[in-house]
Amino acid sequence: MAVAAKKQRLSDVLPPLVFGTATFNYQYNPDPYELDTTGLVRKALEFGIRAFDTSPYYGPSEEILGAALDTDFVKANIPRKEHFLITKVGRVSSDEFDYSKEWVYKSIQRSLQRLKTEYLDLVYCHDVEFVSEDEAMEAIRELRRIRDEEGTIKYVGISGYPLPVLCSIAKRVLRETGEPLDAVMSYANFTLQNQLLATQGIRELREAGVDVVPNASPLGMGLLRREGVPVGAMGNWHPASDGMRAAVKRASDFCDRHDERLEVIAIRYALESWLKIGAVVGSRGDPASGVAWQRESNQQVGGNRLGVTVMGVSKASELDKTMRVWRSILDGLENGAETARLAGRWSRDHEWSINRGKAVQILADGIQEHLDEYLDFCWDSPDKDFVNKRGIKQQQNDDGASFLRPEQAGDPPLTPAASPQPDEIPYPHDATLALR
């Protein structure tokens, strides 16, 4: 059954914290079906998370998420209209992209089936830099046709890494159709290492009329970690040069000397800073309270737009730690002291959060001094020798490509799908993240 056309701007309804489910994939876990994903999604809902991001490219992620949201518990407590489902189209595998209207339509029908839903709240064209602008425009027009004629999509956007490409397509969409994109998701462009989304991207995307700009991969695809970039089943895939990795190591050593971990500072900095800096392209959806079954409205934390961040976890313990940090950040907002009092939390949580934010900013300044020449450095995406192999391989591989295990998948993609999200990192056992 089709739903009515959208009546509200995306920025009025999208929650500012989005649960990314790229972790429900073989790239992160030997067997994602063995994860307690049903329990993890339930716990996220209990904490107040109401938006989930996935993609057919993320292996079995759509099917796993769909099953986790199809339980009797979820149906009884969180109706479909109260949570957001976000997915993508166009990326088939690491070296195959299909933005044709035929494939886009097929992909949407498949996502609806896998996610066990009658409609999708937001759909991105996945990693638009790997195709031509003409191809991107064809996919966007088809998504909007589905939205207008069939009602199975509410909002349409694009995602990718190079800001010039994202901005160019967003401006072309407005120029040629008269209607701006609802959302442009950028990844690894607002971190301790790269601030370009704030210094350049926001202005240009606002000129293109884009409503919401979610920030993903605040660790720069796993770059900003004490352990360095992740190297595992997918190999040493990260595009950072040896020089950049050495600079990050120096920054990590600096954090160690101050009894902190680079990733802890990087996560708090990105979440807290983007909540404020990204507010002009943020949302007024209700934030996740971070406290089980304690609903909190946007009005309770000041009533302003908040910058949107996408995060992902694989375990309940990772979710617990992330939500403590998120709760502390919310405590530092304009109405934080009163919110804490009414919720029965410590009366000085607001003061503590503000002081922690100041300490994080001091360390962030030091980290950026050590990154030096690599501040705002961007790697190529795609590689200069990239060739879209779609059409070379037989159509029989279409449905199977996204379910390949790491050893079958070929070269890993340089996208958020291969990027550890904030809470996947190994936190020190003695770190009390409620105080982070």
Coordinates of N, CA and C in Angstrom, one line a residue, residues 213-328:
V213 N 22.6 17.5 5.9 CA 23.9 16.9 5.5 C 24.4 16.1 6.7
P214 N 24.1 14.8 6.7 CA 24.6 13.9 7.7 C 26.1 13.7 7.6
N215 N 26.8 13.6 8.7 CA 28.3 13.3 8.7 C 28.5 11.9 9.1
A216 N 29.3 11.1 8.3 CA 29.6 9.7 8.6 C 31.1 9.5 8.7
S217 N 31.5 8.4 9.3 CA 32.9 8.0 9.5 C 33.7 9.1 10.1
P218 N 33.4 9.5 11.4 CA 34.2 10.5 12.1 C 35.6 10.1 12.4
L219 N 36.0 8.8 12.2 CA 37.3 8.4 12.4 C 38.1 8.3 11.1
G220 N 37.6 8.9 10.1 CA 38.3 8.9 8.8 C 38.5 7.5 8.3
M221 N 37.5 6.7 8.2 CA 37.6 5.3 7.8 C 38.6 4.5 8.6
G222 N 38.6 4.8 9.9 CA 39.5 4.0 10.9 C 40.9 4.6 11.0
L223 N 41.2 5.7 10.4 CA 42.5 6.3 10.4 C 42.9 6.8 11.8
L224 N 41.9 7.4 12.5 CA 42.2 8.1 13.7 C 42.1 7.2 14.9
R225 N 43.0 6.2 15.0 CA 43.0 5.2 16.1 C 44.4 5.0 16.6
R226 N 44.5 4.7 17.9 CA 45.8 4.3 18.4 C 46.4 3.2 17.6
E227 N 45.6 2.2 17.3 CA 46.2 1.0 16.6 C 46.5 1.3 15.1
G228 N 46.1 2.4 14.6 CA 46.3 2.7 13.2 C 45.2 2.2 12.4
V229 N 45.3 2.3 11.1 CA 44.2 1.9 10.2 C 44.0 0.4 10.3
P230 N 42.7 0.0 10.2 CA 42.4 -1.4 10.3 C 43.0 -2.3 9.2
V231 N 43.6 -3.4 9.5 CA 44.1 -4.3 8.5 C 43.7 -5.7 8.9
G232 N 42.9 -6.3 8.0 CA 42.3 -7.6 8.4 C 42.1 -8.4 7.1
A233 N 40.9 -9.0 7.1 CA 40.5 -9.9 6.0 C 40.5 -9.1 4.7
M234 N 40.2 -7.8 4.7 CA 40.2 -7.0 3.5 C 41.5 -6.5 3.1
G235 N 42.6 -6.8 3.9 CA 43.9 -6.4 3.5 C 44.2 -4.9 4.0
N236 N 45.4 -4.4 3.6 CA 45.8 -3.1 4.0 C 45.2 -2.1 2.9
W237 N 43.9 -1.9 3.0 CA 43.2 -1.2 2.0 C 43.1 0.4 2.1
H238 N 43.4 0.9 3.3 CA 43.2 2.3 3.6 C 44.1 3.2 2.7
P239 N 43.5 4.2 2.1 CA 44.3 5.1 1.1 C 45.3 6.0 1.7
A240 N 45.3 6.1 3.1 CA 46.3 7.0 3.7 C 47.7 6.7 3.4
S241 N 48.5 7.6 3.1 CA 49.9 7.4 2.8 C 50.7 7.1 4.0
D242 N 51.9 6.6 3.9 CA 52.8 6.3 5.0 C 53.0 7.6 5.8
G243 N 53.2 8.7 5.1 CA 53.4 9.9 5.8 C 52.3 10.3 6.7
M244 N 51.0 10.2 6.2 CA 49.9 10.5 6.9 C 49.7 9.6 8.1
R245 N 50.0 8.3 7.9 CA 49.9 7.3 9.0 C 50.9 7.7 10.1
A246 N 52.1 8.1 9.7 CA 53.1 8.5 10.7 C 52.7 9.7 11.5
A247 N 52.0 10.6 10.8 CA 51.5 11.8 11.5 C 50.4 11.5 12.5
V248 N 49.6 10.6 12.1 CA 48.5 10.1 13.1 C 49.1 9.4 14.3
K249 N 50.2 8.6 14.0 CA 50.9 7.9 15.1 C 51.4 8.9 16.1
R250 N 52.0 10.0 15.6 CA 52.5 11.1 16.5 C 51.4 11.7 17.3
A251 N 50.3 11.9 16.6 CA 49.1 12.5 17.3 C 48.6 11.6 18.4
S252 N 48.6 10.3 18.1 CA 48.2 9.3 19.1 C 49.1 9.2 20.3
D253 N 50.4 9.3 20.0 CA 51.4 9.3 21.1 C 51.2 10.6 22.0
F254 N 50.9 11.7 21.4 CA 50.6 12.9 22.1 C 49.4 12.7 23.1
C255 N 48.3 12.0 22.6 CA 47.2 11.7 23.4 C 47.6 10.8 24.6
D256 N 48.4 9.8 24.3 CA 48.9 8.9 25.3 C 49.6 9.6 26.4
R257 N 50.4 10.6 26.1 CA 51.1 11.4 27.1 C 50.1 12.1 28.0
H258 N 48.9 12.3 27.5 CA 47.9 13.0 28.4 C 46.8 12.1 28.8
D259 N 47.2 10.8 28.9 CA 46.3 9.8 29.4 C 44.9 9.7 28.7
E260 N 45.0 9.9 27.4 CA 43.8 9.8 26.6 C 44.1 8.9 25.4
R261 N 43.0 8.5 24.7 CA 43.2 7.7 23.5 C 42.8 8.6 22.3
L262 N 43.5 8.5 21.2 CA 43.2 9.3 20.1 C 41.7 9.1 19.6
E263 N 41.3 7.9 19.6 CA 39.9 7.6 19.1 C 38.8 8.1 20.0
V264 N 39.1 8.1 21.3 CA 38.1 8.7 22.2 C 37.9 10.2 22.0
I265 N 39.1 10.9 21.8 CA 39.0 12.3 21.6 C 38.4 12.6 20.2
A266 N 38.7 11.8 19.2 CA 38.2 12.0 17.8 C 36.7 11.8 17.8
I267 N 36.2 10.8 18.5 CA 34.8 10.6 18.5 C 34.0 11.7 19.1
R268 N 34.4 12.0 20.4 CA 33.7 13.1 21.1 C 33.8 14.4 20.3
Y269 N 35.0 14.7 19.8 CA 35.1 15.9 19.0 C 34.2 16.0 17.9
A270 N 34.1 14.9 17.1 CA 33.3 14.9 15.9 C 31.8 15.0 16.2
L271 N 31.4 14.2 17.1 CA 30.0 14.1 17.5 C 29.5 15.5 18.1
E272 N 30.3 16.0 19.0 CA 29.9 17.3 19.7 C 30.0 18.5 18.7
S273 N 31.1 18.5 18.0 CA 31.3 19.7 17.1 C 30.3 19.7 16.0
W274 N 30.1 18.6 15.4 CA 29.1 18.5 14.2 C 27.7 18.8 14.7
L275 N 27.4 18.4 15.9 CA 26.1 18.7 16.5 C 25.8 20.2 16.4
K276 N 26.8 21.0 16.6 CA 26.7 22.5 16.6 C 27.0 23.1 15.2
I277 N 28.2 22.7 14.7 CA 28.6 23.3 13.4 C 27.6 22.9 12.3
G278 N 27.2 21.6 12.3 CA 26.3 21.1 11.3 C 24.8 21.4 11.5
A279 N 24.5 22.2 12.5 CA 23.1 22.5 12.8 C 22.4 23.2 11.7
V280 N 23.1 24.0 10.9 CA 22.4 24.7 9.8 C 22.0 23.8 8.7
V281 N 22.6 22.6 8.7 CA 22.1 21.6 7.8 C 21.7 20.3 8.6
G282 N 21.2 20.6 9.8 CA 20.9 19.5 10.7 C 19.4 19.3 10.7
S283 N 18.9 18.7 11.8 CA 17.5 18.3 11.9 C 16.9 18.6 13.3
R284 N 15.6 18.6 13.4 CA 14.9 18.9 14.6 C 14.2 17.6 15.1
G285 N 14.6 16.5 14.5 CA 14.0 15.2 15.0 C 14.4 15.0 16.5
D286 N 13.6 14.1 17.1 CA 13.9 13.9 18.5 C 15.2 13.1 18.7
P287 N 16.1 13.6 19.6 CA 17.4 12.9 19.8 C 17.2 11.7 20.6
A288 N 18.1 10.7 20.4 CA 18.1 9.5 21.3 C 18.6 10.0 22.7
S289 N 17.8 9.7 23.7 CA 18.1 10.2 25.1 C 19.4 9.5 25.6
G290 N 19.6 8.3 25.2 CA 20.8 7.5 25.8 C 20.4 6.9 27.1
V291 N 19.2 7.0 27.5 CA 18.7 6.4 28.8 C 17.5 5.5 28.4
A292 N 17.6 4.3 28.9 CA 16.6 3.3 28.5 C 15.2 3.8 28.7
W293 N 14.3 3.7 27.7 CA 12.9 4.0 27.7 C 12.6 5.4 28.3
Q294 N 13.6 6.3 28.1 CA 13.3 7.7 28.5 C 13.3 8.6 27.3
R295 N 12.1 8.8 26.8 CA 11.9 9.6 25.6 C 12.3 11.0 25.8
E296 N 12.9 11.7 24.8 CA 13.3 13.0 25.0 C 13.1 13.8 23.6
S297 N 12.5 14.9 23.7 CA 12.1 15.6 22.5 C 13.2 16.7 22.2
N298 N 13.1 17.1 20.9 CA 14.1 18.2 20.5 C 13.9 19.4 21.4
Q299 N 12.7 19.7 21.8 CA 12.4 20.9 22.6 C 13.1 20.8 23.9
Q300 N 13.2 19.6 24.5 CA 13.9 19.4 25.8 C 15.4 19.7 25.7
V301 N 16.0 19.6 24.6 CA 17.4 19.9 24.5 C 17.7 21.2 23.8
G302 N 16.7 22.1 23.8 CA 16.9 23.5 23.3 C 16.0 23.9 22.1
G303 N 15.5 22.9 21.4 CA 14.6 23.2 20.3 C 15.2 23.6 19.0
N304 N 16.5 23.5 18.9 CA 17.2 23.9 17.7 C 17.6 22.7 16.8
R305 N 17.9 23.0 15.6 CA 18.4 22.0 14.7 C 19.7 21.5 15.2
L306 N 20.0 20.2 15.1 CA 21.2 19.6 15.5 C 21.9 18.8 14.4
G307 N 23.2 19.0 14.3 CA 23.9 18.3 13.2 C 23.7 16.8 13.3
V308 N 23.5 16.1 12.2 CA 23.2 14.7 12.1 C 24.5 13.9 11.9
T309 N 24.6 12.8 12.7 CA 25.8 11.9 12.6 C 25.3 10.5 12.5
V310 N 26.0 9.7 11.6 CA 25.8 8.3 11.4 C 26.8 7.5 12.2
M311 N 26.4 6.6 13.1 CA 27.4 5.7 13.8 C 26.9 4.3 13.7
G312 N 27.9 3.4 13.9 CA 27.6 2.0 13.8 C 28.3 1.1 14.8
V313 N 27.6 0.1 15.3 CA 28.2 -0.8 16.3 C 27.9 -2.3 15.9
S314 N 28.6 -3.2 16.6 CA 28.4 -4.6 16.4 C 28.0 -5.3 17.6
K315 N 28.2 -4.6 18.8 CA 27.9 -5.3 20.1 C 27.2 -4.3 21.0
A316 N 26.5 -4.9 21.9 CA 25.7 -4.1 22.9 C 26.7 -3.3 23.8
S317 N 27.8 -3.8 24.1 CA 28.8 -3.0 24.9 C 29.3 -1.8 24.2
E318 N 29.5 -1.9 22.9 CA 29.9 -0.7 22.1 C 28.7 0.3 22.1
L319 N 27.5 -0.2 21.9 CA 26.4 0.7 21.9 C 26.3 1.5 23.3
D320 N 26.4 0.7 24.4 CA 26.4 1.3 25.7 C 27.4 2.5 25.8
K321 N 28.6 2.2 25.4 CA 29.6 3.3 25.5 C 29.4 4.5 24.7
T322 N 28.9 4.2 23.5 CA 28.6 5.3 22.6 C 27.5 6.2 23.1
M323 N 26.4 5.5 23.6 CA 25.3 6.3 24.1 C 25.6 7.1 25.4
R324 N 26.6 6.6 26.2 CA 27.0 7.4 27.3 C 27.7 8.7 26.8
V325 N 28.5 8.6 25.8 CA 29.2 9.8 25.2 C 28.1 10.7 24.7
W326 N 27.2 10.2 23.9 CA 26.1 11.0 23.3 C 25.3 11.7 24.4
R327 N 24.9 10.9 25.4 CA 24.1 11.5 26.5 C 24.9 12.7 27.2
S328 N 26.2 12.5 27.4 CA 27.0 13.6 28.0 C 27.0 14.8 27.1

